[in-house]
Tab-separated table of C-alpha atoms and ligand atoms in Angstrom:
chain	number	residue	atom	x	y	z
A	18	UNK	CA	-21.607	-55.529	44.149
A	19	UNK	CA	-21.582	-57.563	47.408
A	20	UNK	CA	-20.330	-56.665	50.942
A	21	UNK	CA	-17.892	-59.575	50.668
A	22	UNK	CA	-16.272	-57.916	47.613
A	23	UNK	CA	-16.124	-54.474	49.246
A	24	UNK	CA	-14.589	-56.053	52.345
A	25	UNK	CA	-11.982	-57.810	50.250
A	26	UNK	CA	-11.087	-54.620	48.500
A	27	UNK	CA	-10.834	-52.626	51.653
A	28	UNK	CA	-8.093	-55.053	52.789
A	29	UNK	CA	-6.239	-55.274	49.489
A	30	UNK	CA	-2.784	-53.706	49.403
A	31	UNK	CA	-1.462	-54.567	45.951
A	32	UNK	CA	-1.293	-52.022	43.189
A	33	UNK	CA	-3.053	-52.371	39.812
A	34	UNK	CA	-6.511	-53.134	38.617
A	35	UNK	CA	-8.065	-56.432	39.624
A	36	UNK	CA	-11.280	-58.432	39.339
A	37	UNK	CA	-12.885	-59.827	42.511
A	38	UNK	CA	-15.485	-62.558	41.926
A	39	UNK	CA	-17.905	-63.606	44.620
A	40	UNK	CA	-18.722	-67.312	44.356
A	41	UNK	CA	-21.896	-66.872	46.420
A	42	UNK	CA	-23.311	-64.875	43.411
A	43	UNK	CA	-22.265	-67.661	40.964
A	44	UNK	CA	-24.080	-70.177	43.195
A	45	UNK	CA	-27.244	-68.016	43.315
A	46	UNK	CA	-27.129	-67.693	39.495
A	47	UNK	CA	-26.804	-71.406	39.012
A	48	UNK	CA	-29.688	-72.009	41.397
A	49	UNK	CA	-31.849	-69.428	39.558
A	50	UNK	CA	-31.253	-71.233	36.187
A	51	UNK	CA	-31.993	-74.665	37.626
A	52	UNK	CA	-35.043	-73.492	39.564
A	53	UNK	CA	-36.494	-71.508	36.626
A	54	UNK	CA	-35.830	-74.319	34.152
A	55	UNK	CA	-35.973	-77.554	36.166
A	56	UNK	CA	-36.257	-79.771	33.045
A	57	UNK	CA	-33.257	-78.159	31.265
A	58	UNK	CA	-29.668	-79.140	31.894
A	59	UNK	CA	-27.191	-76.291	32.443
A	60	UNK	CA	-23.971	-76.405	30.429
A	61	UNK	CA	-21.847	-73.515	31.732
A	62	UNK	CA	-20.013	-71.786	28.912
A	63	UNK	CA	-16.493	-72.113	30.224
A	64	UNK	CA	-14.971	-69.309	28.170
A	65	UNK	CA	-16.919	-66.637	30.134
A	66	UNK	CA	-14.671	-67.337	33.123
A	67	UNK	CA	-12.618	-70.542	33.401
A	68	UNK	CA	-11.294	-69.801	36.900
A	69	UNK	CA	-10.774	-73.216	38.650
A	70	UNK	CA	-12.766	-72.045	41.671
A	71	UNK	CA	-15.747	-71.229	39.417
A	72	UNK	CA	-15.505	-74.596	37.613
A	73	UNK	CA	-15.174	-76.487	40.926
A	74	UNK	CA	-18.191	-74.780	42.424
A	75	UNK	CA	-20.335	-75.479	39.379
A	76	UNK	CA	-19.128	-79.102	39.106
A	77	UNK	CA	-20.088	-79.583	42.742
A	78	UNK	CA	-23.546	-78.151	42.050
A	79	UNK	CA	-24.086	-80.616	39.208
A	80	UNK	CA	-23.539	-78.306	36.264
A	81	UNK	CA	-22.451	-79.590	32.891
A	82	UNK	CA	-19.970	-77.576	30.685
A	83	UNK	CA	-19.805	-76.151	27.216
A	84	UNK	CA	-16.193	-76.119	26.090
A	85	UNK	CA	-14.464	-74.749	23.002
A	86	UNK	CA	-10.967	-76.310	23.128
A	87	UNK	CA	-9.049	-79.242	24.565
A	88	UNK	CA	-7.556	-76.919	27.299
A	89	UNK	CA	-11.056	-76.055	28.416
A	90	UNK	CA	-11.970	-79.735	28.420
A	91	UNK	CA	-8.929	-80.466	30.633
A	92	UNK	CA	-9.848	-77.500	32.935
A	93	UNK	CA	-13.340	-78.908	33.386
A	94	UNK	CA	-11.999	-82.466	34.093
A	95	UNK	CA	-9.580	-81.065	36.658
A	96	UNK	CA	-12.565	-79.423	38.429
A	97	UNK	CA	-13.960	-82.844	39.136
A	98	UNK	CA	-16.664	-83.132	36.464
A	99	UNK	CA	-16.714	-86.307	34.446
A	100	UNK	CA	-16.418	-86.279	30.664
A	101	UNK	CA	-20.112	-87.207	30.183
A	102	UNK	CA	-20.922	-83.739	31.484
A	103	UNK	CA	-18.911	-81.942	28.742
A	104	UNK	CA	-19.940	-80.734	25.344
A	105	UNK	CA	-17.350	-79.769	22.754
A	106	UNK	CA	-19.481	-76.887	21.480
A	107	UNK	CA	-17.181	-75.180	19.143
A	108	UNK	CA	-18.080	-75.889	15.486
A	109	UNK	CA	-14.475	-75.250	14.326
A	110	UNK	CA	-12.235	-77.966	15.609
A	111	UNK	CA	-8.987	-79.608	14.478
A	112	UNK	CA	-9.467	-83.357	13.895
A	113	UNK	CA	-6.637	-84.104	16.354
A	114	UNK	CA	-8.431	-82.025	19.040
A	115	UNK	CA	-11.556	-84.013	18.425
A	116	UNK	CA	-9.588	-87.177	18.796
A	117	UNK	CA	-8.019	-85.859	22.072
A	118	UNK	CA	-11.459	-84.945	23.372
A	119	UNK	CA	-12.680	-88.400	22.453
A	120	UNK	CA	-9.784	-89.981	24.311
A	121	UNK	CA	-10.612	-87.894	27.304
A	122	UNK	CA	-14.153	-89.363	27.171
A	123	UNK	CA	-16.127	-86.520	25.539
A	124	UNK	CA	-19.010	-87.880	23.294
A	125	UNK	CA	-21.031	-84.798	22.510
A	126	UNK	CA	-19.973	-82.409	19.703
A	127	UNK	CA	-21.307	-79.439	17.735
A	128	UNK	CA	-21.171	-79.294	13.952
A	129	UNK	CA	-22.486	-76.912	11.334
A	130	UNK	CA	-21.325	-78.549	8.028
A	131	UNK	CA	-20.628	-81.938	6.510
A	132	UNK	CA	-16.857	-81.591	6.622
A	133	UNK	CA	-16.931	-81.232	10.411
A	134	UNK	CA	-19.269	-84.267	10.671
A	135	UNK	CA	-16.671	-86.247	8.713
A	136	UNK	CA	-13.898	-85.305	11.164
A	137	UNK	CA	-16.047	-86.395	14.090
A	138	UNK	CA	-17.019	-89.694	12.414
A	139	UNK	CA	-13.281	-90.441	11.976
A	140	UNK	CA	-11.943	-89.140	15.292
A	141	UNK	CA	-14.857	-89.771	17.664
A	142	UNK	CA	-16.841	-92.640	16.144
A	143	UNK	CA	-20.331	-93.250	17.519
A	144	UNK	CA	-20.543	-89.855	19.270
A	145	UNK	CA	-23.687	-87.641	19.504
A	146	UNK	CA	-23.640	-84.532	17.320
A	147	UNK	CA	-25.937	-81.480	17.275
A	148	UNK	CA	-26.155	-79.097	14.413
A	149	UNK	CA	-25.864	-75.426	14.993
A	150	UNK	CA	-28.308	-73.155	13.250
A	151	UNK	CA	-27.494	-69.664	12.056
A	152	UNK	CA	-29.329	-67.078	14.153
A	153	UNK	CA	-29.135	-63.423	13.329
A	154	UNK	CA	-28.639	-62.154	16.905
A	155	UNK	CA	-31.126	-59.317	16.484
A	156	UNK	CA	-31.671	-57.527	19.756
A	157	UNK	CA	-28.451	-58.718	21.321
A	158	UNK	CA	-25.811	-56.239	22.581
A	159	UNK	CA	-22.994	-58.601	21.651
A	160	UNK	CA	-24.363	-60.469	18.563
A	161	UNK	CA	-22.629	-63.675	17.334
A	162	UNK	CA	-24.168	-63.706	13.840
A	163	UNK	CA	-22.597	-65.297	10.677
A	164	UNK	CA	-19.566	-67.045	12.071
A	165	UNK	CA	-21.309	-70.126	13.599
A	166	UNK	CA	-24.169	-72.221	12.327
A	167	UNK	CA	-25.632	-73.145	9.001
A	168	UNK	CA	-28.767	-72.106	7.226
A	169	UNK	CA	-31.722	-74.150	8.534
A	170	UNK	CA	-32.246	-75.435	5.001
A	171	UNK	CA	-28.847	-77.207	5.240
A	172	UNK	CA	-29.171	-78.588	8.764
A	173	UNK	CA	-31.136	-81.768	7.860
A	174	UNK	CA	-28.532	-82.770	5.299
A	175	UNK	CA	-25.688	-82.231	7.843
A	176	UNK	CA	-27.468	-84.429	10.460
A	177	UNK	CA	-28.443	-87.028	7.886
A	178	UNK	CA	-24.791	-87.217	6.941
A	179	UNK	CA	-23.908	-87.786	10.541
A	180	UNK	CA	-26.489	-90.593	10.868
A	181	UNK	CA	-25.217	-92.242	7.696
A	182	UNK	CA	-21.585	-92.171	9.128
A	183	UNK	CA	-22.639	-93.993	12.302
A	184	UNK	CA	-22.969	-90.919	14.554
A	185	UNK	CA	-26.051	-90.193	16.642
A	186	UNK	CA	-27.862	-87.260	15.107
A	187	UNK	CA	-28.750	-85.891	18.502
A	188	UNK	CA	-30.230	-82.447	17.985
A	189	UNK	CA	-29.991	-78.778	17.135
A	190	UNK	CA	-28.418	-75.740	18.697
A	191	UNK	CA	-28.513	-71.961	18.269
A	192	UNK	CA	-27.362	-68.881	20.107
A	193	UNK	CA	-29.601	-65.852	20.004
A	194	UNK	CA	-26.678	-63.469	20.682
A	195	UNK	CA	-25.019	-62.617	23.863
A	196	UNK	CA	-26.629	-60.150	26.296
A	197	UNK	CA	-29.945	-60.776	24.697
A	198	UNK	CA	-32.383	-58.533	26.404
A	199	UNK	CA	-35.472	-59.850	24.637
A	200	UNK	CA	-36.808	-63.194	26.069
A	201	UNK	CA	-38.988	-63.494	22.941
A	202	UNK	CA	-35.949	-64.014	20.700
A	203	UNK	CA	-35.874	-67.763	21.277
A	204	UNK	CA	-39.284	-68.150	19.613
A	205	UNK	CA	-38.211	-67.912	15.948
A	206	UNK	CA	-35.327	-70.326	16.424
A	207	UNK	CA	-37.492	-72.857	18.175
A	208	UNK	CA	-40.088	-72.641	15.340
A	209	UNK	CA	-37.293	-73.457	12.888
A	210	UNK	CA	-36.000	-76.249	15.079
A	211	UNK	CA	-39.347	-77.903	15.268
A	212	UNK	CA	-39.660	-77.855	11.538
A	213	UNK	CA	-36.331	-79.618	11.212
A	214	UNK	CA	-37.341	-82.155	13.852
A	215	UNK	CA	-40.435	-83.090	11.832
A	216	UNK	CA	-38.542	-83.038	8.543
A	217	UNK	CA	-35.921	-85.476	9.898
A	218	UNK	CA	-38.524	-87.708	11.602
A	219	UNK	CA	-40.131	-88.225	8.241
A	220	UNK	CA	-36.775	-89.555	7.035
A	221	UNK	CA	-36.506	-91.905	10.027
A	222	UNK	CA	-34.109	-89.783	12.113
A	223	UNK	CA	-35.498	-88.947	15.530
A	224	UNK	CA	-33.713	-85.957	17.140
A	225	UNK	CA	-33.753	-85.732	20.911
A	226	UNK	CA	-32.296	-82.421	22.037
A	227	UNK	CA	-32.528	-78.695	21.551
A	228	UNK	CA	-29.576	-76.689	22.755
A	229	UNK	CA	-30.999	-73.267	23.601
A	230	UNK	CA	-27.485	-71.653	23.852
A	231	UNK	CA	-26.506	-68.758	25.964
A	232	UNK	CA	-27.579	-65.080	25.638
A	233	UNK	CA	-29.012	-64.721	29.170
A	234	UNK	CA	-28.043	-61.194	30.101
A	235	UNK	CA	-26.345	-59.654	33.085
A	236	UNK	CA	-27.307	-56.191	34.418
A	237	UNK	CA	-25.114	-53.449	33.176
A	238	UNK	CA	-26.497	-49.872	32.965
A	239	UNK	CA	-29.896	-50.949	31.755
A	240	UNK	CA	-32.267	-53.281	33.572
A	241	UNK	CA	-32.727	-56.813	32.145
A	242	UNK	CA	-35.522	-59.288	32.562
A	243	UNK	CA	-35.106	-62.009	35.264
A	244	UNK	CA	-34.155	-65.572	34.319
A	245	UNK	CA	-37.754	-66.555	35.149
A	246	UNK	CA	-39.088	-64.354	32.277
A	247	UNK	CA	-36.702	-66.181	29.864
A	248	UNK	CA	-37.828	-69.572	31.217
A	249	UNK	CA	-41.528	-68.713	30.765
A	250	UNK	CA	-41.069	-67.370	27.300
A	251	UNK	CA	-38.942	-70.355	26.165
A	252	UNK	CA	-41.398	-72.882	27.717
A	253	UNK	CA	-44.299	-71.227	25.886
A	254	UNK	CA	-42.438	-71.431	22.592
A	255	UNK	CA	-41.464	-75.079	23.180
A	256	UNK	CA	-45.182	-75.914	23.747
A	257	UNK	CA	-46.280	-73.788	20.794
A	258	UNK	CA	-43.893	-75.427	18.318
A	259	UNK	CA	-43.292	-78.927	19.636
A	260	UNK	CA	-46.856	-79.592	21.052
A	261	UNK	CA	-46.725	-82.563	23.418
A	262	UNK	CA	-43.471	-83.894	22.049
A	263	UNK	CA	-41.066	-81.493	23.845
A	264	UNK	CA	-37.430	-82.519	23.342
A	265	UNK	CA	-34.731	-82.613	25.916
A	266	UNK	CA	-33.300	-79.104	26.287
A	267	UNK	CA	-29.994	-77.651	27.514
A	268	UNK	CA	-28.810	-74.068	28.105
A	269	UNK	CA	-25.276	-72.689	27.940
A	270	UNK	CA	-25.216	-69.580	30.019
A	271	UNK	CA	-21.878	-67.786	30.228
A	272	UNK	CA	-22.416	-64.099	30.958
A	273	UNK	CA	-25.679	-64.821	32.827
A	274	UNK	CA	-23.756	-67.236	35.167
A	275	UNK	CA	-20.736	-65.135	36.141
A	276	UNK	CA	-21.183	-61.528	34.867
A	277	UNK	CA	-22.800	-60.018	37.965
A	278	UNK	CA	-20.480	-61.931	40.333
A	279	UNK	CA	-17.490	-59.804	39.512
A	280	UNK	CA	-16.300	-56.324	40.191
A	281	UNK	CA	-13.085	-54.678	38.876
A	282	UNK	CA	-11.348	-52.112	40.977
A	283	UNK	CA	-9.384	-49.662	38.860
A	284	UNK	CA	-7.713	-46.284	39.403
A	285	UNK	CA	-7.902	-42.913	37.662
A	286	UNK	CA	-4.440	-42.224	36.154
A	287	UNK	CA	-5.142	-38.890	34.520
A	288	UNK	CA	-7.922	-36.422	33.942
A	289	UNK	CA	-7.319	-33.847	31.251
A	290	UNK	CA	-8.698	-31.750	28.410
A	291	UNK	CA	-7.488	-31.603	24.830
A	292	UNK	CA	-8.246	-27.844	24.438
A	293	UNK	CA	-9.379	-25.041	26.759
A	294	UNK	CA	-12.779	-24.887	25.080
A	295	UNK	CA	-13.490	-28.619	25.288
A	296	UNK	CA	-16.747	-29.554	26.972
A	297	UNK	CA	-15.638	-33.194	27.435
A	298	UNK	CA	-12.867	-34.292	29.799
A	299	UNK	CA	-10.681	-37.261	29.125
A	300	UNK	CA	-10.498	-39.746	32.032
A	301	UNK	CA	-7.774	-42.413	31.761
A	302	UNK	CA	-8.017	-45.534	33.875
A	303	UNK	CA	-5.319	-48.061	34.624
A	304	UNK	CA	-7.546	-50.635	32.837
A	305	UNK	CA	-8.543	-50.617	29.192
A	306	UNK	CA	-9.320	-52.711	26.155
A	307	UNK	CA	-6.094	-54.684	26.419
A	308	UNK	CA	-6.184	-55.616	30.080
A	309	UNK	CA	-9.728	-56.751	30.674
A	310	UNK	CA	-12.322	-54.448	29.083
A	311	UNK	CA	-12.225	-55.876	25.552
A	312	UNK	CA	-16.044	-55.958	25.458
A	313	UNK	CA	-16.093	-52.145	25.268
A	314	UNK	CA	-15.220	-52.779	21.548
A	315	UNK	CA	-17.516	-50.591	19.463
A	316	UNK	CA	-18.872	-49.419	22.847
A	317	UNK	CA	-21.133	-52.502	22.952
A	318	UNK	CA	-21.012	-53.300	26.614
A	319	UNK	CA	-21.415	-50.254	28.875
A	320	UNK	CA	-20.391	-51.130	32.402
A	321	UNK	CA	-21.742	-49.402	35.471
A	322	UNK	CA	-18.987	-47.507	37.190
A	323	UNK	CA	-19.147	-46.586	40.879
A	324	UNK	CA	-16.980	-43.962	42.570
A	325	UNK	CA	-16.703	-42.490	45.995
A	326	UNK	CA	-18.167	-39.339	44.581
A	327	UNK	CA	-21.470	-40.780	43.328
A	328	UNK	CA	-24.318	-38.402	44.070
A	329	UNK	CA	-22.242	-35.355	43.121
A	330	UNK	CA	-23.043	-33.610	39.826
A	331	UNK	CA	-21.764	-35.358	36.789
A	332	UNK	CA	-20.228	-34.304	33.428
A	333	UNK	CA	-19.628	-36.148	30.169
A	334	UNK	CA	-16.186	-37.774	29.962
A	335	UNK	CA	-14.351	-39.736	27.327
A	336	UNK	CA	-13.164	-42.845	29.160
A	337	UNK	CA	-9.879	-44.422	27.991
A	338	UNK	CA	-7.363	-47.087	29.001
A	339	UNK	CA	-3.720	-46.656	29.875
A	340	UNK	CA	-1.938	-48.209	26.870
A	341	UNK	CA	-0.172	-46.418	24.026
A	342	UNK	CA	-2.643	-47.601	21.426
A	343	UNK	CA	-5.202	-45.221	20.146
A	344	UNK	CA	-7.899	-47.863	19.980
A	345	UNK	CA	-7.638	-48.125	23.737
A	346	UNK	CA	-10.621	-45.816	24.221
A	347	UNK	CA	-13.626	-47.309	26.084
A	348	UNK	CA	-16.394	-44.743	25.588
A	349	UNK	CA	-16.181	-41.756	23.286
A	350	UNK	CA	-19.010	-41.884	20.718
A	351	UNK	CA	-21.312	-41.877	23.660
A	352	UNK	CA	-19.446	-40.099	26.472
A	353	UNK	CA	-19.705	-41.527	30.039
A	354	UNK	CA	-21.085	-39.337	32.788
A	355	UNK	CA	-18.762	-39.241	35.797
A	356	UNK	CA	-18.732	-37.023	38.960
A	357	UNK	CA	-17.042	-33.684	38.486
A	358	UNK	CA	-15.280	-34.235	41.791
A	359	UNK	CA	-13.426	-37.392	40.492
A	360	UNK	CA	-9.742	-36.916	40.978
A	361	UNK	CA	-6.470	-38.393	39.712
A	362	UNK	CA	-5.746	-41.381	41.928
A	363	UNK	CA	-9.415	-42.095	42.715
A	364	UNK	CA	-10.471	-45.714	42.756
A	365	UNK	CA	-13.422	-46.729	40.615
A	366	UNK	CA	-15.421	-49.923	40.726
A	367	UNK	CA	-16.524	-51.384	37.414
A	368	UNK	CA	-19.551	-53.641	37.963
A	369	UNK	CA	-20.808	-56.660	36.032
A	370	UNK	CA	-17.240	-57.663	35.050
A	371	UNK	CA	-17.237	-61.362	36.078
A	372	UNK	CA	-17.619	-62.553	32.426
A	373	UNK	CA	-15.320	-62.019	29.419
A	374	UNK	CA	-12.736	-59.918	31.230
A	375	UNK	CA	-9.760	-61.918	32.618
A	376	UNK	CA	-9.231	-64.159	29.600
A	377	UNK	CA	-9.737	-61.289	27.158
A	378	UNK	CA	-6.771	-59.573	28.761
A	379	UNK	CA	-3.497	-59.530	26.795
A	380	UNK	CA	-0.387	-61.196	28.172
A	381	UNK	CA	1.444	-57.891	28.709
A	382	UNK	CA	0.816	-55.338	25.953
A	383	UNK	CA	2.858	-52.192	26.701
A	384	UNK	CA	4.081	-53.887	29.935
A	385	UNK	CA	0.680	-53.782	31.548
A	386	UNK	CA	0.220	-57.222	33.172
A	387	UNK	CA	-2.825	-59.391	32.578
A	388	UNK	CA	-5.816	-58.610	34.780
A	389	UNK	CA	-5.404	-59.979	38.279
A	390	UNK	CA	-8.305	-62.032	39.522
A	391	UNK	CA	-9.345	-63.006	43.050
A	392	UNK	CA	-12.142	-65.451	43.663
A	393	UNK	CA	-13.683	-65.257	47.090
B	401	PLP	C1	-20.040	-68.070	24.213
B	401	PLP	C2	-21.021	-69.135	24.046
B	401	PLP	C3	-22.049	-69.236	25.056
B	401	PLP	C4	-22.224	-68.273	26.196
B	401	PLP	O1	-22.862	-67.192	25.751
B	401	PLP	P1	-23.465	-66.047	26.797
B	401	PLP	O2	-24.121	-65.122	25.963
B	401	PLP	O3	-22.250	-65.528	27.502
B	401	PLP	O4	-24.360	-66.768	27.751
B	401	PLP	C5	-22.847	-70.292	24.867
B	401	PLP	N1	-22.781	-71.247	23.906
B	401	PLP	C6	-21.821	-71.114	22.959
B	401	PLP	C7	-21.712	-72.160	21.896
B	401	PLP	C8	-20.904	-70.077	23.007
B	401	PLP	O5	-19.983	-69.998	22.078
């Protein structure tokens, strides 16, 4: 929460929930990453928040970009970054999208199987590819297990295939799970990566790069270690497993770059009880799972919520969104403590909402418009 955001909200007159994102915080986050990891290039994960102002700021600061689609590539190019600063990091791509990316100048692609390598060899000849490794995401609050990456046993074969088809077998990538609160979680993946580097070197293929992925957390209700702690732990692991032959490294922060830069202002629509004897109140907001807070799915991300009544005594509440869908409940298994004095019509501020909110908002389910966003 910054004074700039509070000042903006004081002057706002429109109705409905909105996200306000402070670019100064994004700039600080970028500087923290580049200061803590000076030898590592930053590829901002565009999906976390593709607002043109965010992309332009980061392009100006020298960031590179991790993209998942042709539209994201076009958004990055429109921000002023050149194609050599873009990675097409999605392992699941249509061949015609690979071709389109290639025509736009992109030469760095993620793969996790031989079929994807073949598409890239046909549509983007001569490009650099990195192979994504499966990573179980243990310890992460938003794990990304199973869907992306191949078993480490398979990776050398995938990269060898790329080499054989005239591509540059460039390196390896992994993602330790989003909102990863344990800086030690990169160690196991780096150990595996080093083994694959040695294995392929013996076969005459010299990999150059390790993509350390995202996973850097933002502060929600619980404290998280600073970027510096992650940098130290990762550097230690790199030395331990690669000795004096440390490869080029990149990181792909999404949440860690924009999460704490945003605050959502929302309003209490209704406070009620389901039965006289109920201990727990229901608090309904004008924002829910379908207009910005999708990451409350399975109650995985618990956002800090500020009210004008903070400091008063609190009571457990079920927190729910406004739509007529019964899955639109934010916190119920673990009720959320809110001030007893909270009233219908009260504004609430939901912190840490700069990442994975605006684009996770539906186009108009139940007539609720997509989440408004202001970048200041
Ligand atoms: C989503 C994603 C990221 C960003 O992850 P965060 O945990 O938000 O930092 C990075 N890399 C890839 C390949 C991704 O899909």
